[in-house]
CSV table of C-alpha atoms in Angstrom, one decimal:
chain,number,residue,atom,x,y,z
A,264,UNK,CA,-8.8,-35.9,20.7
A,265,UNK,CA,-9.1,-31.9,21.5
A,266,UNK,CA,-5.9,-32.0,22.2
A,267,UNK,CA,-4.4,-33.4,19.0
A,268,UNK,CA,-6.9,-30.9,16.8
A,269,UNK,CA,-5.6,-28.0,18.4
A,270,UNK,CA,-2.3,-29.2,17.8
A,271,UNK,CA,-2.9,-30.4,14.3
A,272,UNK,CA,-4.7,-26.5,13.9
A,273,UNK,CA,-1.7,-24.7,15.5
A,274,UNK,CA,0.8,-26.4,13.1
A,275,UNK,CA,-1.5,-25.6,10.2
A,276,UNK,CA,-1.6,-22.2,10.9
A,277,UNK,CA,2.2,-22.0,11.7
A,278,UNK,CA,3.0,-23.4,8.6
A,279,UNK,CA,0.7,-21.4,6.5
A,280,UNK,CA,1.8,-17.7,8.2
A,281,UNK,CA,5.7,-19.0,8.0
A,282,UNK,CA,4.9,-19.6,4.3
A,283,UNK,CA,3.3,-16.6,3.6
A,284,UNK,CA,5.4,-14.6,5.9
A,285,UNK,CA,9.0,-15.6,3.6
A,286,UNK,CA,7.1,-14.5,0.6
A,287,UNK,CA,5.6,-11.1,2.0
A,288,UNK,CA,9.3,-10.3,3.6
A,289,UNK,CA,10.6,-10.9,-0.1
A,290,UNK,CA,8.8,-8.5,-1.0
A,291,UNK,CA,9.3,-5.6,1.7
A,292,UNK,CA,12.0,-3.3,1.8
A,293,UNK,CA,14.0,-3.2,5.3
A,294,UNK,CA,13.0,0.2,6.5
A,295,UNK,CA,9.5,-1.3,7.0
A,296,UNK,CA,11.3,-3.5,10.2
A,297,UNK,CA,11.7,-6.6,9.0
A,298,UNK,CA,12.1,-9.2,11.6
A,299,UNK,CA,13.7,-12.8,11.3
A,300,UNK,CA,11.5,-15.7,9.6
A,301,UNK,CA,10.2,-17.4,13.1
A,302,UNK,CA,8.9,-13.6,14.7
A,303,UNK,CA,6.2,-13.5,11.9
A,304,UNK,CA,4.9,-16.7,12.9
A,305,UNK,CA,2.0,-17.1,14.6
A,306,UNK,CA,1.8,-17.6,18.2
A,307,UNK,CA,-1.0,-19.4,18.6
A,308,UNK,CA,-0.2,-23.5,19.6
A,309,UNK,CA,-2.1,-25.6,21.8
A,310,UNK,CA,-3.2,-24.5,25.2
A,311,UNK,CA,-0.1,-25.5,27.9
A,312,UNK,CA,2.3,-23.9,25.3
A,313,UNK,CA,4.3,-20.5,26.5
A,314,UNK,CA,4.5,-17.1,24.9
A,315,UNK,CA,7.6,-15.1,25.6
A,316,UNK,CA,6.8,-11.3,25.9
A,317,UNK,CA,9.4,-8.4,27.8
A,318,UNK,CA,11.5,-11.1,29.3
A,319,UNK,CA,8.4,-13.0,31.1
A,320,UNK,CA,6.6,-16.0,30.3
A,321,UNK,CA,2.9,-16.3,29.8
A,322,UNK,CA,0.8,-19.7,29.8
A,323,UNK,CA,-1.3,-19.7,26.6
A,324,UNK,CA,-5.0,-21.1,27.2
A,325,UNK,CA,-8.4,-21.1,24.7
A,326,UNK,CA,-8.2,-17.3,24.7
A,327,UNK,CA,-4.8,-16.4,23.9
A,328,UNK,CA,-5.0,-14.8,20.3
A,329,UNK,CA,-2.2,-13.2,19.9
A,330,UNK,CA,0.1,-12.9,16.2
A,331,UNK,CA,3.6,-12.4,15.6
A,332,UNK,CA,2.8,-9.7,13.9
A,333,UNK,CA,1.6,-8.0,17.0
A,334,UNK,CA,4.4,-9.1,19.4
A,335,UNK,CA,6.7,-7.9,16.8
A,336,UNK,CA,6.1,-4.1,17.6
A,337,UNK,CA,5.8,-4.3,20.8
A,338,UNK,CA,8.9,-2.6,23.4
A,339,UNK,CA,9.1,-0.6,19.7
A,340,UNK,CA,7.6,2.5,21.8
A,341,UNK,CA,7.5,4.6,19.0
A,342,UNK,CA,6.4,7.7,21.7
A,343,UNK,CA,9.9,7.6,23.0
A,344,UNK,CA,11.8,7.4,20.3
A,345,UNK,CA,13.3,10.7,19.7
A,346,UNK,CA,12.5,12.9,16.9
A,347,UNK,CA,9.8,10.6,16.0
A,348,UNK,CA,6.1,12.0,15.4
A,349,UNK,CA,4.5,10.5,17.9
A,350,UNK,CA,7.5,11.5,20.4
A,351,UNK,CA,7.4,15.5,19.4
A,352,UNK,CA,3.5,15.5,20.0
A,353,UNK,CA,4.1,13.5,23.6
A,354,UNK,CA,6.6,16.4,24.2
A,355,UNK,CA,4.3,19.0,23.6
A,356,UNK,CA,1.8,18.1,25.7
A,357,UNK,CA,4.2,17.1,28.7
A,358,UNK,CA,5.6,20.5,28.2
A,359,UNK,CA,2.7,22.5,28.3
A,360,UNK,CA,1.4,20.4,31.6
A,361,UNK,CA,4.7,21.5,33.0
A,362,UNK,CA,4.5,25.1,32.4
A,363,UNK,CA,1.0,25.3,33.0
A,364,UNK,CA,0.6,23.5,36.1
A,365,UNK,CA,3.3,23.9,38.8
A,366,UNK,CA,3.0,22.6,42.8
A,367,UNK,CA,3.0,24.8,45.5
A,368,UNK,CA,7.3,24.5,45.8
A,369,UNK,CA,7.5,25.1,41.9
A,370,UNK,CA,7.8,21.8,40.2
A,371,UNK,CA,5.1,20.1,38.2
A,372,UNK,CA,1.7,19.0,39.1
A,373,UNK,CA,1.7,16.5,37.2
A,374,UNK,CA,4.2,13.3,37.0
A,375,UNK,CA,4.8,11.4,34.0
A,376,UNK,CA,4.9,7.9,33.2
A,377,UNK,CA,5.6,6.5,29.6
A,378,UNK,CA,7.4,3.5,30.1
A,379,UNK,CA,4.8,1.3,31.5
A,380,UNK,CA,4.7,-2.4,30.6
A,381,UNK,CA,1.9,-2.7,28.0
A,382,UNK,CA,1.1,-6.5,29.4
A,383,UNK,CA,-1.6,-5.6,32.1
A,384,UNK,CA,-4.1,-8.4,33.8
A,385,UNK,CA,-8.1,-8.3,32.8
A,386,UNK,CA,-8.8,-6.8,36.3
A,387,UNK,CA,-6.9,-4.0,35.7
A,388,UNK,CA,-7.9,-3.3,32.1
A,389,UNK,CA,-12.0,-3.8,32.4
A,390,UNK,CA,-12.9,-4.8,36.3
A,391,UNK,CA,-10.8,-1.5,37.4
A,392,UNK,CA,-12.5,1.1,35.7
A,393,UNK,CA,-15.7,-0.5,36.7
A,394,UNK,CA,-16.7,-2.0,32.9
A,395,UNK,CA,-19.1,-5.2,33.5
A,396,UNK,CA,-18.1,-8.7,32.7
A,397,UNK,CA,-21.0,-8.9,29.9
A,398,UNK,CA,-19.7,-5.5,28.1
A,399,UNK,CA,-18.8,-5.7,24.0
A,400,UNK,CA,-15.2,-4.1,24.7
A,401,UNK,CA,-14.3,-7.2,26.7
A,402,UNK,CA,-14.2,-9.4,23.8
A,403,UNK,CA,-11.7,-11.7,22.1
A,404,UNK,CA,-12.7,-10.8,19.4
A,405,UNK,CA,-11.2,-6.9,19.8
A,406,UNK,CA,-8.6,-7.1,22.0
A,407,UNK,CA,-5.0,-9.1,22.0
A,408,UNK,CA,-5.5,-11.5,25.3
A,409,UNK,CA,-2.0,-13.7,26.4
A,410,UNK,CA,-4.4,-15.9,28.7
A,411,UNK,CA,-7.7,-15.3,29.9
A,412,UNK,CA,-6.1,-13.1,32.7
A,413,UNK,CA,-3.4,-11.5,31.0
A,414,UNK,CA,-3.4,-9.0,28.3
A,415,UNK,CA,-1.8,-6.1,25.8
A,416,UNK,CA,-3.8,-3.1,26.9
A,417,UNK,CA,-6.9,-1.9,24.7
A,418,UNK,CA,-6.1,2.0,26.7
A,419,UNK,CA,-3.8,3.8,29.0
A,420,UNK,CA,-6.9,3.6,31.4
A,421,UNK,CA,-5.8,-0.1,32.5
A,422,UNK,CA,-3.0,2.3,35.1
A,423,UNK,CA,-5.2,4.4,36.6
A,424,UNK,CA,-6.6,2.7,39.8
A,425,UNK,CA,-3.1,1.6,40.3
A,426,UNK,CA,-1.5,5.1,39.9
A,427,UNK,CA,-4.7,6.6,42.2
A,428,UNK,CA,-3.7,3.4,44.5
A,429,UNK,CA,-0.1,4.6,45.3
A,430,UNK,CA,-0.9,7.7,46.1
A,431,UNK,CA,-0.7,10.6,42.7
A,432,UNK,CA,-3.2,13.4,42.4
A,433,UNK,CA,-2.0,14.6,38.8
A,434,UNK,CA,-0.7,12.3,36.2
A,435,UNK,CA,-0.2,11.7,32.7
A,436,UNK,CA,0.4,8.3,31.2
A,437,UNK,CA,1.7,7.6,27.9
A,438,UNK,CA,1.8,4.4,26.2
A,439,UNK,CA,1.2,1.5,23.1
A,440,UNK,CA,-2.3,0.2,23.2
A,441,UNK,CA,-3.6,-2.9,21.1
A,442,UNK,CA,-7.0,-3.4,19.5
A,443,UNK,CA,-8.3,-5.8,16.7
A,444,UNK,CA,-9.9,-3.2,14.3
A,445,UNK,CA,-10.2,-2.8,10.4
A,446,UNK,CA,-7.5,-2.5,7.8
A,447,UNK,CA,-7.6,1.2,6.3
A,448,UNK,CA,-5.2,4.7,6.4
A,449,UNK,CA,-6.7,5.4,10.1
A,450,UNK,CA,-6.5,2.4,11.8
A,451,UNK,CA,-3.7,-0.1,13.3
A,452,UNK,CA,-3.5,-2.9,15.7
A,453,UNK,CA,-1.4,-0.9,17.7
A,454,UNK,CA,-1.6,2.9,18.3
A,455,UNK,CA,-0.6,5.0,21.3
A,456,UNK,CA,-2.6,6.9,24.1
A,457,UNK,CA,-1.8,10.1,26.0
A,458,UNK,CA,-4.2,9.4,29.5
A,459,UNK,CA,-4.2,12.3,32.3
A,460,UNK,CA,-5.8,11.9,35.4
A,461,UNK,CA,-6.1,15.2,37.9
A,462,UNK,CA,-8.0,14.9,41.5
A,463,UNK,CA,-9.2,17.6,43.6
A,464,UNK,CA,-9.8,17.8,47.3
A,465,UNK,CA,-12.5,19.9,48.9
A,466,UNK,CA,-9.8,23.0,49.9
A,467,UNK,CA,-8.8,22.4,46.4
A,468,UNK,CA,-11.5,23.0,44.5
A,469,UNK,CA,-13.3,25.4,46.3
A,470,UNK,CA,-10.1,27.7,47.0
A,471,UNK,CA,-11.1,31.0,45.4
A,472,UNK,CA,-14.8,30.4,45.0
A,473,UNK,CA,-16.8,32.8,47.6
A,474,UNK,CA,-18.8,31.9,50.4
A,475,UNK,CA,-16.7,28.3,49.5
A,476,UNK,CA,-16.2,27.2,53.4
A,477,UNK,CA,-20.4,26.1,53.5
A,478,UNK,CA,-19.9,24.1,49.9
A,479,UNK,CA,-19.9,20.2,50.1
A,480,UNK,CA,-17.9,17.5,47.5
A,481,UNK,CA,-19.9,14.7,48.5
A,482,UNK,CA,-24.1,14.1,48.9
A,483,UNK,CA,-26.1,11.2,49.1
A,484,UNK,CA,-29.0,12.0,45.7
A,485,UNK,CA,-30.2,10.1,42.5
A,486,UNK,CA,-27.8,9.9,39.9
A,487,UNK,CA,-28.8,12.4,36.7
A,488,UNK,CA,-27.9,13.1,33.0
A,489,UNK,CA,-25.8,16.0,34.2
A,490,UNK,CA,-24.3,14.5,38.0
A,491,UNK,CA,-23.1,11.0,39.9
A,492,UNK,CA,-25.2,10.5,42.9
A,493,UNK,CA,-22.6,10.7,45.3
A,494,UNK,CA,-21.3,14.7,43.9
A,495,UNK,CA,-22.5,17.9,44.4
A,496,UNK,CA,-24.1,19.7,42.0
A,497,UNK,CA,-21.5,22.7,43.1
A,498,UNK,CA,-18.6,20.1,42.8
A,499,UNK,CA,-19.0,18.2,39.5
A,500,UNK,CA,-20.0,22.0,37.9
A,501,UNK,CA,-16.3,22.9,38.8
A,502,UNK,CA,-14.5,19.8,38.2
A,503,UNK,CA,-16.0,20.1,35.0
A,504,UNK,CA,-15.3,23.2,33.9
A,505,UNK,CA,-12.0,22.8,35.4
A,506,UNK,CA,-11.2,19.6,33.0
A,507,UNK,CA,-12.8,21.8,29.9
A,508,UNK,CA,-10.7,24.7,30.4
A,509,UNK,CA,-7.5,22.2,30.8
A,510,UNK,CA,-8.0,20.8,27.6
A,511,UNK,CA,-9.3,23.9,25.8
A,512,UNK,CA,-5.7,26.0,26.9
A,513,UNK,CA,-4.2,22.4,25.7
A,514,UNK,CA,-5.8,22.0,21.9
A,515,UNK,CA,-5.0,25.5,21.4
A,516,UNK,CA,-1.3,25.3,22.5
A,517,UNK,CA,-1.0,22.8,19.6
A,518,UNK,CA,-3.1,23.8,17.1
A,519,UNK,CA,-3.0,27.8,17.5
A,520,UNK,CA,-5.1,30.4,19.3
A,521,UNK,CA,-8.2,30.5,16.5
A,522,UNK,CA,-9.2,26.9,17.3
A,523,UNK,CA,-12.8,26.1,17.3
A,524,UNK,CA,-14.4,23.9,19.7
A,525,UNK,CA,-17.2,21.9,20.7
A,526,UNK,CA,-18.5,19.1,23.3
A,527,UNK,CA,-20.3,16.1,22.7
A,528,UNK,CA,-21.8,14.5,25.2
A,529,UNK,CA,-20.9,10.9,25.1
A,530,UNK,CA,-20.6,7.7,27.5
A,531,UNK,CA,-17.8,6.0,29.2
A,532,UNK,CA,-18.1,3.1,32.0
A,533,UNK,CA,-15.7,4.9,34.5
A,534,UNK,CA,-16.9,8.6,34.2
A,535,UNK,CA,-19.6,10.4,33.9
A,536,UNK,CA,-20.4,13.2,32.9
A,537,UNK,CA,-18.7,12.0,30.0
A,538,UNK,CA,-17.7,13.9,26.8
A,539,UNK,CA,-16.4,14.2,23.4
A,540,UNK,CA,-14.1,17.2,22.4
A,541,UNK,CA,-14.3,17.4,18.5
A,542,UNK,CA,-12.5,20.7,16.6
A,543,UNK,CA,-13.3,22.5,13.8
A,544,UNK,CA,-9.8,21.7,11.1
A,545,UNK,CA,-9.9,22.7,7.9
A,546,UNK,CA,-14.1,23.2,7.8
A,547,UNK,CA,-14.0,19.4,9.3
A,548,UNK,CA,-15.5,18.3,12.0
A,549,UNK,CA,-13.1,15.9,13.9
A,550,UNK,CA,-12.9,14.1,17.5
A,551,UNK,CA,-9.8,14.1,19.1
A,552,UNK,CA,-10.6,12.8,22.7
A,553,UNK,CA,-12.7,11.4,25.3
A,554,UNK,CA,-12.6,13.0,29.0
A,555,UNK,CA,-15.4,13.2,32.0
A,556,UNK,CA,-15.5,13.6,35.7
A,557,UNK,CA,-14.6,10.1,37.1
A,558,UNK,CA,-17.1,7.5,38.5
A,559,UNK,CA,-16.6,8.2,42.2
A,560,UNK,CA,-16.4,4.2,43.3
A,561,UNK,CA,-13.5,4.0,40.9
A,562,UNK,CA,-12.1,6.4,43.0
A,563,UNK,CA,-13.2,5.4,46.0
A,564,UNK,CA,-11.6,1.9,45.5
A,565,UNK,CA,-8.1,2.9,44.9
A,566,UNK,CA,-8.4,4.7,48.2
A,567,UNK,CA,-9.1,8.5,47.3
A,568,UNK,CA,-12.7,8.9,49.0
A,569,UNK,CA,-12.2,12.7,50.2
A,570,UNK,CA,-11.3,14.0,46.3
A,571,UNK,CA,-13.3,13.8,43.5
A,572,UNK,CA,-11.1,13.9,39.9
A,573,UNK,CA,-11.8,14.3,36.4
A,574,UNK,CA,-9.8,12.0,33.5
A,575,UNK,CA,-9.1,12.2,29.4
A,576,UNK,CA,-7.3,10.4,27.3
A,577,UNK,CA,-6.3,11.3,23.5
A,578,UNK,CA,-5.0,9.2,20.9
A,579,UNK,CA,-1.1,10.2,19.8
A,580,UNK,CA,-1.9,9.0,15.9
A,581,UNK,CA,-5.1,11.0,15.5
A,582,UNK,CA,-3.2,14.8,16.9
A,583,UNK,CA,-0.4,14.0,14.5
A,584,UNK,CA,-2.5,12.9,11.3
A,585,UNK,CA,-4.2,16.3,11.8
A,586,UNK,CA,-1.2,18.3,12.9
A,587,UNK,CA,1.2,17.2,10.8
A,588,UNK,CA,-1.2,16.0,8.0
A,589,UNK,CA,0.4,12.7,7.7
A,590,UNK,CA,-2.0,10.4,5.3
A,591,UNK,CA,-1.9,7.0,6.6
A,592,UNK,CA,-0.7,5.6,9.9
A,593,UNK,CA,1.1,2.8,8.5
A,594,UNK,CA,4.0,5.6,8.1
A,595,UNK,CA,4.6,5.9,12.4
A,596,UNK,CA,6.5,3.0,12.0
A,597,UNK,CA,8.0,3.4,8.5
A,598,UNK,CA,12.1,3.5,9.1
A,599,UNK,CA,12.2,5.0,5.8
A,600,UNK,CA,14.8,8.1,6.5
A,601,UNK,CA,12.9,10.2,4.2
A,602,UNK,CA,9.8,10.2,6.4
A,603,UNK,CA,11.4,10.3,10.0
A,604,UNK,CA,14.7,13.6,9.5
A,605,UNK,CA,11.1,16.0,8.4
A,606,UNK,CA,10.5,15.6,12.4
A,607,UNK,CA,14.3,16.1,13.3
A,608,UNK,CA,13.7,19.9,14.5
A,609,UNK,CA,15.2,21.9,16.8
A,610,UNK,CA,12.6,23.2,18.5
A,611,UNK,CA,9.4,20.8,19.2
A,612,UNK,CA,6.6,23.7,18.9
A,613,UNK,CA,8.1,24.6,15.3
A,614,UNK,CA,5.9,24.0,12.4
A,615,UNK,CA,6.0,20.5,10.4
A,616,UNK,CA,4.1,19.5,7.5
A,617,UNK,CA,4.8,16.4,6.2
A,618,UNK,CA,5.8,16.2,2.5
A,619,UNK,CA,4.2,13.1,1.2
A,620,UNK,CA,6.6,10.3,-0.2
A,621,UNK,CA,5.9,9.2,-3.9
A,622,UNK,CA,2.5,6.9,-4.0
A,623,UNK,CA,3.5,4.0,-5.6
A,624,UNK,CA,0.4,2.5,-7.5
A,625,UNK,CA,-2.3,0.2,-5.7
A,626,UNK,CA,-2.5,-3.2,-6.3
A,627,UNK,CA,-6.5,-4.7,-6.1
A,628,UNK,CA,-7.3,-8.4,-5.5
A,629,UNK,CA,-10.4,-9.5,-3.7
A,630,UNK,CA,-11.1,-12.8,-2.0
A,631,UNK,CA,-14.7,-14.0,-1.4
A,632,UNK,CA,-15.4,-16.8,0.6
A,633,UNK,CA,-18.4,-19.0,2.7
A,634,UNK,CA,-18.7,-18.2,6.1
A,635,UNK,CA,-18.8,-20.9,8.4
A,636,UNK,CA,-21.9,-21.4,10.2
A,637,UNK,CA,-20.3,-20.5,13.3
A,638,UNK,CA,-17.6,-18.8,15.1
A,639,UNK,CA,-16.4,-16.5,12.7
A,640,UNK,CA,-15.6,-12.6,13.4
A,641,UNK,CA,-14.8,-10.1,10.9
A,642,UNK,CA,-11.9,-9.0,12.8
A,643,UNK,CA,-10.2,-12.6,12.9
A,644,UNK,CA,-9.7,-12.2,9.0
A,645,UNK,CA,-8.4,-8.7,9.6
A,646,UNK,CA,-5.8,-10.2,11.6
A,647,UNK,CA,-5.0,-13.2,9.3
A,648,UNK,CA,-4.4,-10.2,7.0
A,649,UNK,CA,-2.1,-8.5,8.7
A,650,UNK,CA,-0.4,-11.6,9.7
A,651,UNK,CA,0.2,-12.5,6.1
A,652,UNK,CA,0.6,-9.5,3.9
A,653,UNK,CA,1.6,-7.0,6.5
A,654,UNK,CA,2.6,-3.4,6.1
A,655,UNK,CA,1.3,-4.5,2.6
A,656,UNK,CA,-1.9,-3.9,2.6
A,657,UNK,CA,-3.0,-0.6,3.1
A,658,UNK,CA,-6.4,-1.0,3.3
A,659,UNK,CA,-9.3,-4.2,3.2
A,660,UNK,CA,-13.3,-2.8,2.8
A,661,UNK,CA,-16.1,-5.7,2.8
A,662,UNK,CA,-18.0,-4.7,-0.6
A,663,UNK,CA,-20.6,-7.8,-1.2
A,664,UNK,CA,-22.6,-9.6,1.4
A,665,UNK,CA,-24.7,-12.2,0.0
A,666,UNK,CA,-27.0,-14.8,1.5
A,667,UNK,CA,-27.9,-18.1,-0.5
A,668,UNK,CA,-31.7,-18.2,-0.7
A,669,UNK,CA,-31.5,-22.4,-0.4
A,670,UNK,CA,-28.6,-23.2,2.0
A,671,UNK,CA,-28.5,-20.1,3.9
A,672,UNK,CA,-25.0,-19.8,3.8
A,673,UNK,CA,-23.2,-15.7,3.6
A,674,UNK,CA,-21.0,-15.4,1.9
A,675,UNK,CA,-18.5,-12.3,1.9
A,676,UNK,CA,-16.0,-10.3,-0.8
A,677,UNK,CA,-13.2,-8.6,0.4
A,678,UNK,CA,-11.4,-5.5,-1.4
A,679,UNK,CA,-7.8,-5.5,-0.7
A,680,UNK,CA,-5.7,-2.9,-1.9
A,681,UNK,CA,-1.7,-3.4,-1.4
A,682,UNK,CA,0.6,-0.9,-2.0
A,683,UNK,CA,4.3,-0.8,-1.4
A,684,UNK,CA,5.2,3.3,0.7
A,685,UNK,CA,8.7,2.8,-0.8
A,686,UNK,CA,8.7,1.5,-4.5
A,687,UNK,CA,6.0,-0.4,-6.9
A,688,UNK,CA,4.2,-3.8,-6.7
A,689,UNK,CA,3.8,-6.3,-9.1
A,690,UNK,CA,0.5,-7.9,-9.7
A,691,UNK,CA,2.8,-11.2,-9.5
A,692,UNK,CA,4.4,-11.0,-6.5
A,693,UNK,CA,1.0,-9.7,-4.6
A,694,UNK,CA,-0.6,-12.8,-6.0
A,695,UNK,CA,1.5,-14.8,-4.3
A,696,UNK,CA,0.8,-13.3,-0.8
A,697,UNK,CA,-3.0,-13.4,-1.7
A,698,UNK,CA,-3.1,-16.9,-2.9
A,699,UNK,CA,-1.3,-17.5,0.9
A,700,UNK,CA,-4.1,-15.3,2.6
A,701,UNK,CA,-6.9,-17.5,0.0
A,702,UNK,CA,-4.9,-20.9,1.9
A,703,UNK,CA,-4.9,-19.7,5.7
A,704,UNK,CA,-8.4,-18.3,5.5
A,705,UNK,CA,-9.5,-21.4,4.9
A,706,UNK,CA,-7.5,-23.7,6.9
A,707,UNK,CA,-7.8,-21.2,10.2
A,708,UNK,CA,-11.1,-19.7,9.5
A,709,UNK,CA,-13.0,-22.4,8.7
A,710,UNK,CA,-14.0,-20.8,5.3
A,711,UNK,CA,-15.2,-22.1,2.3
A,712,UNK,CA,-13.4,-20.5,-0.8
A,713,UNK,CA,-15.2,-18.8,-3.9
A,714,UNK,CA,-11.8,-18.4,-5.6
């Protein structure tokens, strides 16, 4: 009986998304990537069914929750592609870690790794870096799972106890991640992750420092605001500062000399102290990246127990909204030759700012709807969206809750503005993507519509 509901589900859904999906690609130019009819399709069939991702097979169980959508962009790796945003700021960095930091026979500190399969297991993605089983980011509900062991990475993290593992001290990793998350100009299922990872051993970090023979990485003490119990109060000062300065010379290299800074402290599962760096662009206040001094069992584990190592990672989208003052992030993977040959420079530390493309005019239609008195997430909807109207929709905001004073029920309106980056919409041809999003939401979702 399960069995034959799931099924009866998955070829509801497939049915409704391959519908939907012919009339949204009618409707979309091909520089926004088109793919063939069956790659918009939904993935998601009965448990015992297969998902084909990179040339490997994947079993699908209860949590696989993956969309073609998603599967569509991924081996895209925008951050190599050259000329492309993403890749000149990816450049940048790796260049200034190159000149910056050199080994003792003149080559660089740091390695580079950008080419890393973005299909990791759950162990490697939460259990590694120490996050506990009961923690919020571990749920279906915000990341893209293949099986209940097998996953697209939510960060660049998921490679560090494997990096630490073989052996590297210094390292950057570069690389998609995936995330459920709203619909608006700043966020995507997919975005892209710059992680660096540096470790110090006792010689190391204490070269230089006076009287540094006597001082100690390692002491047994209670664990404080400002220190892991197992470091030194010496130790975590200078990995600290060390990390600070790193990323100080680095924000400045990219966004010039006068930069203003500040920390935040902040909290991460696998380090601590943990911080937020936010600069001061434009009179604004913005957060560009998380960093802190590494939780020492992480390290421990991997099989590093005489160094202690500090770690940051920075979002590739965010440093080229701001740098290059690009408006929505729907326009990374635009194919639109009009938005890609402003990045075609000789030089990557030259100048760019983007020249906007015409706006084409908004179309608004909002969908309201019952929730069902379980099992329903925000972010499922936001997905459905996607799924159906694509590199449509440019943005979806909740603007109504309401709560029936007899039944109980909630019921919630949607805002969803479409708009077309490379000519105008019609309120005709969105209708018919809408009225496909009104039939899938309640079929999949187990709403009840107010349409």
């Amino acid at each position: 009986m399960v069995g034959s509901a799931l099924r009866r589900g998955a070829q509801a859904y497939v049915y409704l998304v391959s519908k939907a999906s012919h009339i949204s690609r009618g409707h979309q130019h091909q520089a926004w990537g088109s793919r063939p009819p069956a790659a918009e399709c939904a993935t998601q069939r009965a448990p015992g069914s297969m998902v084909e991702l990179l040339g490997k097979s994947y079993p699908q169980d209860d949590h696989s929750n993956l969309t073609r959508k998603v599967l569509t962009r991924v081996g895209r790796n925008l951050h190599n592609q050259q000329h492309h945003p993403l890749w000149l700021i990816k450049e940048r960095v790796k260049e200034h870690f190159y000149k910056q930091y050199v080994g003792r026979f003149g080559t660089p500190l740091f390695s580079v790794y950008d080419n890393l399969s973005p299909v990791v297991t759950t162990w490697q993605n939460f259990d590694s870096l120490l996050i506990p089983a009961d923690h919020p980011s571990r749920k279906k509900g915000d990341n893209y799972y293949l099986n209940r062991t097998h996953m697209l990475r939510a960060h660049t993290s998921a490679h560090q106890w494997d990096l630490l593992h073989a052996g590297l001290d210094a390292f950057l990793v570069v690389g998609d991640v995936y995330r459920r998350d709203q619909i608006d100009s700043q966020h995507y299922p997919i975005f892209h992750q710059l992680e660096a990872v540096r470790l110090f051993s006792k010689h190391e970090l204490f070269a230089g420092i006076k009287d540094g023979e006597g001082l100690q990485l390692f002491e047994q003490s209670s664990r404080s605001a400002h220190k892991q119990e197992t470091h030194t109060m010496e130790a975590v000062k200078l990995v600290e500062f060390d990390l600070k300065q790193t990323l100080t010379r680095l924000m400045t290299h990219l966004f010039g000399d006068e930069l203003e800074i500040r920390w935040v402290d902040c909290y991460f599962p696998f380090t601590h102290p943990s911080f937020e760096m936010e600069i001061n662009f434009h009179g604004e206040w913005l957060e560009v990246l998380g960093c802190g001094v590494m939780e020492q069992q992480l390290v421990n584990s991997a099989g590093a127990q005489d160094r202690i190592g500090w770690a940051f990672g920075l979002g590739l989208e965010r440093l080229a909204m701001i740098l290059y003052d690009i408006p929505d992030i729907r326009l990374f993977w635009c194919e639109d030759e009009r938005f890609l040959k402003q990045f075609c420079v000789s030089n990557i530390n030259q100048k760019v700012k983007f020249q906007p493309l015409s706006k084409y005019p908004a179309v608004i239609n909002d969908i309201s709807f019952w929730l069902p008195s379980e099992n329903y997430a925000e972010n499922d909807f936001y997905d459905l969206v996607r799924t159906i109207g694509g590199d449509l929709v440019e943005k979806v905001d909740l603007i109504d809750k309401f709560v029936h004073p007899k039944t109980h029920k909630t019921s919630h309106c949607y805002r969803i503005t479409y708009r077309h980056m490379e000519r105008t919409l019609s309120q005709r041809e969105v209708r018919h993507i809408h009225q496909a999003l009104q039939e899938a939401a309640v079929q999949l979702l187990g709403v009840e519509g107010r349409f």
